[in-house]
Coordinates of C-alpha atoms in Angstrom, one line a residue:
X12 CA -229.5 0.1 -80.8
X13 CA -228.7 3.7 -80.6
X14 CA -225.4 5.3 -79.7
X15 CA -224.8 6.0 -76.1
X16 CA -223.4 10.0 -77.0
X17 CA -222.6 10.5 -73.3
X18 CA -219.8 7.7 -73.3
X19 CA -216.6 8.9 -72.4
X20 CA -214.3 9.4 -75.3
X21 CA -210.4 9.7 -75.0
X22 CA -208.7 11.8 -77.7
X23 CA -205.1 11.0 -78.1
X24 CA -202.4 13.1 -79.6
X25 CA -199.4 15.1 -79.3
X26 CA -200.6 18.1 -81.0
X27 CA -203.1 20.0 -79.1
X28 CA -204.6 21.6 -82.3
X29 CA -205.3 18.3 -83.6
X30 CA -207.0 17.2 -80.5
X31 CA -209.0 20.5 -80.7
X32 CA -210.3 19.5 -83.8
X33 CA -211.3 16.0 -83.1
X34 CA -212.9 17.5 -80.1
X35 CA -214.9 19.5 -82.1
X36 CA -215.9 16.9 -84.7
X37 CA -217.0 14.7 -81.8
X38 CA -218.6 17.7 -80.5
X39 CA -220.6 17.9 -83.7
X40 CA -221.8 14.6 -83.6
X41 CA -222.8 14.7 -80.1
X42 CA -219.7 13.2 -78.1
X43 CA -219.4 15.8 -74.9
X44 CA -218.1 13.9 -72.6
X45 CA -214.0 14.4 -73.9
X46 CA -210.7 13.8 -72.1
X47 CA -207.5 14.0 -73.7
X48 CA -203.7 13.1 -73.4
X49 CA -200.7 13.9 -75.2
X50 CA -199.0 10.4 -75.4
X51 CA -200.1 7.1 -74.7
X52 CA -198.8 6.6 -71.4
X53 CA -200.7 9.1 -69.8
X54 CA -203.4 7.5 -71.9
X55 CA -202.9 4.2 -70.5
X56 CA -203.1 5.5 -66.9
X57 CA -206.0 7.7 -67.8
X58 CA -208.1 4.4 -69.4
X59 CA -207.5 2.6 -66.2
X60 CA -208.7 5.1 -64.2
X61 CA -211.8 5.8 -66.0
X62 CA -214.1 3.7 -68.4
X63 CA -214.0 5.0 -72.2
X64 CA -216.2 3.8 -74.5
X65 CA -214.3 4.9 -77.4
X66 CA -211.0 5.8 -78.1
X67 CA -208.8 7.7 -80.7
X68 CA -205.6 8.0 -80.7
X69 CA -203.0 8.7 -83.0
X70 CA -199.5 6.7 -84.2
X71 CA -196.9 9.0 -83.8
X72 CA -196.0 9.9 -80.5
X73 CA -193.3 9.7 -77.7
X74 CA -192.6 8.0 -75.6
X75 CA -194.9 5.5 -75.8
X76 CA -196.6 5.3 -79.5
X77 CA -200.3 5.0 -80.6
X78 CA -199.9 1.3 -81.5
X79 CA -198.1 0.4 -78.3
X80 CA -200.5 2.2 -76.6
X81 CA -203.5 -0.1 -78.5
X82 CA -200.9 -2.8 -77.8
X83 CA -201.3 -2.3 -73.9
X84 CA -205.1 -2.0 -74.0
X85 CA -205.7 -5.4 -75.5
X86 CA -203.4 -6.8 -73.5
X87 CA -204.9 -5.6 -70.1
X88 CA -207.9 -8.1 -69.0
X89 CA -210.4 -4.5 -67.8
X90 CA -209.1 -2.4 -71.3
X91 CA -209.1 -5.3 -73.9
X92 CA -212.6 -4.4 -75.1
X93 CA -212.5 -0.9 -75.4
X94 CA -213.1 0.3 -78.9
X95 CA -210.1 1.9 -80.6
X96 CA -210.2 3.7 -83.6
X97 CA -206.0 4.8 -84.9
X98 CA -206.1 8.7 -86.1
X99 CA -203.2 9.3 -88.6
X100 CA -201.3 10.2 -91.4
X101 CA -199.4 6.9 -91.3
X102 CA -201.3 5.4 -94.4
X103 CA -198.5 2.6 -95.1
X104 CA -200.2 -0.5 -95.7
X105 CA -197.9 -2.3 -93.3
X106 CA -198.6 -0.2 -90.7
X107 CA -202.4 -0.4 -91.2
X108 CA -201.5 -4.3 -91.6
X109 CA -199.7 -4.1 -87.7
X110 CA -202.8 -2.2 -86.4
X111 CA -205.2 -4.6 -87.4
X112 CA -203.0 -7.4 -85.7
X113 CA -202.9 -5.2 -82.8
X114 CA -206.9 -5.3 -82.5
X115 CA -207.4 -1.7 -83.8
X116 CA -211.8 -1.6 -84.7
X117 CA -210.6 1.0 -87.7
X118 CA -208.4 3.1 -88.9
X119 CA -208.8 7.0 -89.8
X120 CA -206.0 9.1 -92.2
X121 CA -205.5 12.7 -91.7
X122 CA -206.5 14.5 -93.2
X123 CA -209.9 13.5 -92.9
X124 CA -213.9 15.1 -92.4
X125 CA -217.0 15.0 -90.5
X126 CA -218.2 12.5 -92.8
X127 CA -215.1 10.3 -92.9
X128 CA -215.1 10.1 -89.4
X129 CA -218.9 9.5 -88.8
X130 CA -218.4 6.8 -91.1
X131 CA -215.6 5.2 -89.3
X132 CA -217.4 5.6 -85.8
X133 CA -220.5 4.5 -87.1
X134 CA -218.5 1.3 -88.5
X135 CA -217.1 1.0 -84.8
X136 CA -220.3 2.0 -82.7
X137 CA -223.1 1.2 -84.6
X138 CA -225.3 4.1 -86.6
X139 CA -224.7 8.2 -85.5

């Protein structure tokens, strides 16, 4: 089945040039429809409000970090099946370990390409 491009995808992340450029890369492989937040509990709000079919977000943030964000949205009955995909330099096993416990559907490191990330969608979504 092919990849719905129009979803809604959420880009998470404190730095504004890094959401740039994951907005860009999912620009490049046809993701247009792009929100963003700079921490996860504006995140949280915004994924209640709105249905995302994907979302990426990364670890280190304040006040409320990327894992307790991925934390919340498997906890909440309407959020628990939304794909989430961790974007980050944290590449310490035990944190990848803690994600996966979480419910993450994969795990990104920065820095990382077009390819790496079509990979790791395509893992998540199904073929781009």
């Amino acid at each position: 089945m092919a990849v719905d491009r129009s979803m809604n995808v959420l880009v998470v992340d404190d730095y504004k040039s890094m959401i740039r450029i994951v907005r860009g890369l999912l620009n490049q492989l046809g993701f247009h429809n792009v929100d963003d937040a700079v921490d996860g509990d504006t995140a949280f709000r915004m994924i209640k409000e709105k249905p995302y079919g994907l979302v990426l977000s990364d670890w280190n943030m304040q006040p409320v970090t990327g894992l307790e964000l991925l934390q919340r949205v498997r906890a909440d009955a309407e959020t628990k099946a939304t794909p989430f995909v961790m974007v980050t330099a944290e590449a310490k096993a035990e944190n990848v370990v803690a994600a996966r416990q979480a419910g993450v559907n994969n795990y990104v490191i920065k820095p990382f390409t077009l390819a790496v990330l079509k990979q790791k969608l395509s893992s998540v979504l199904g073929e781009l």
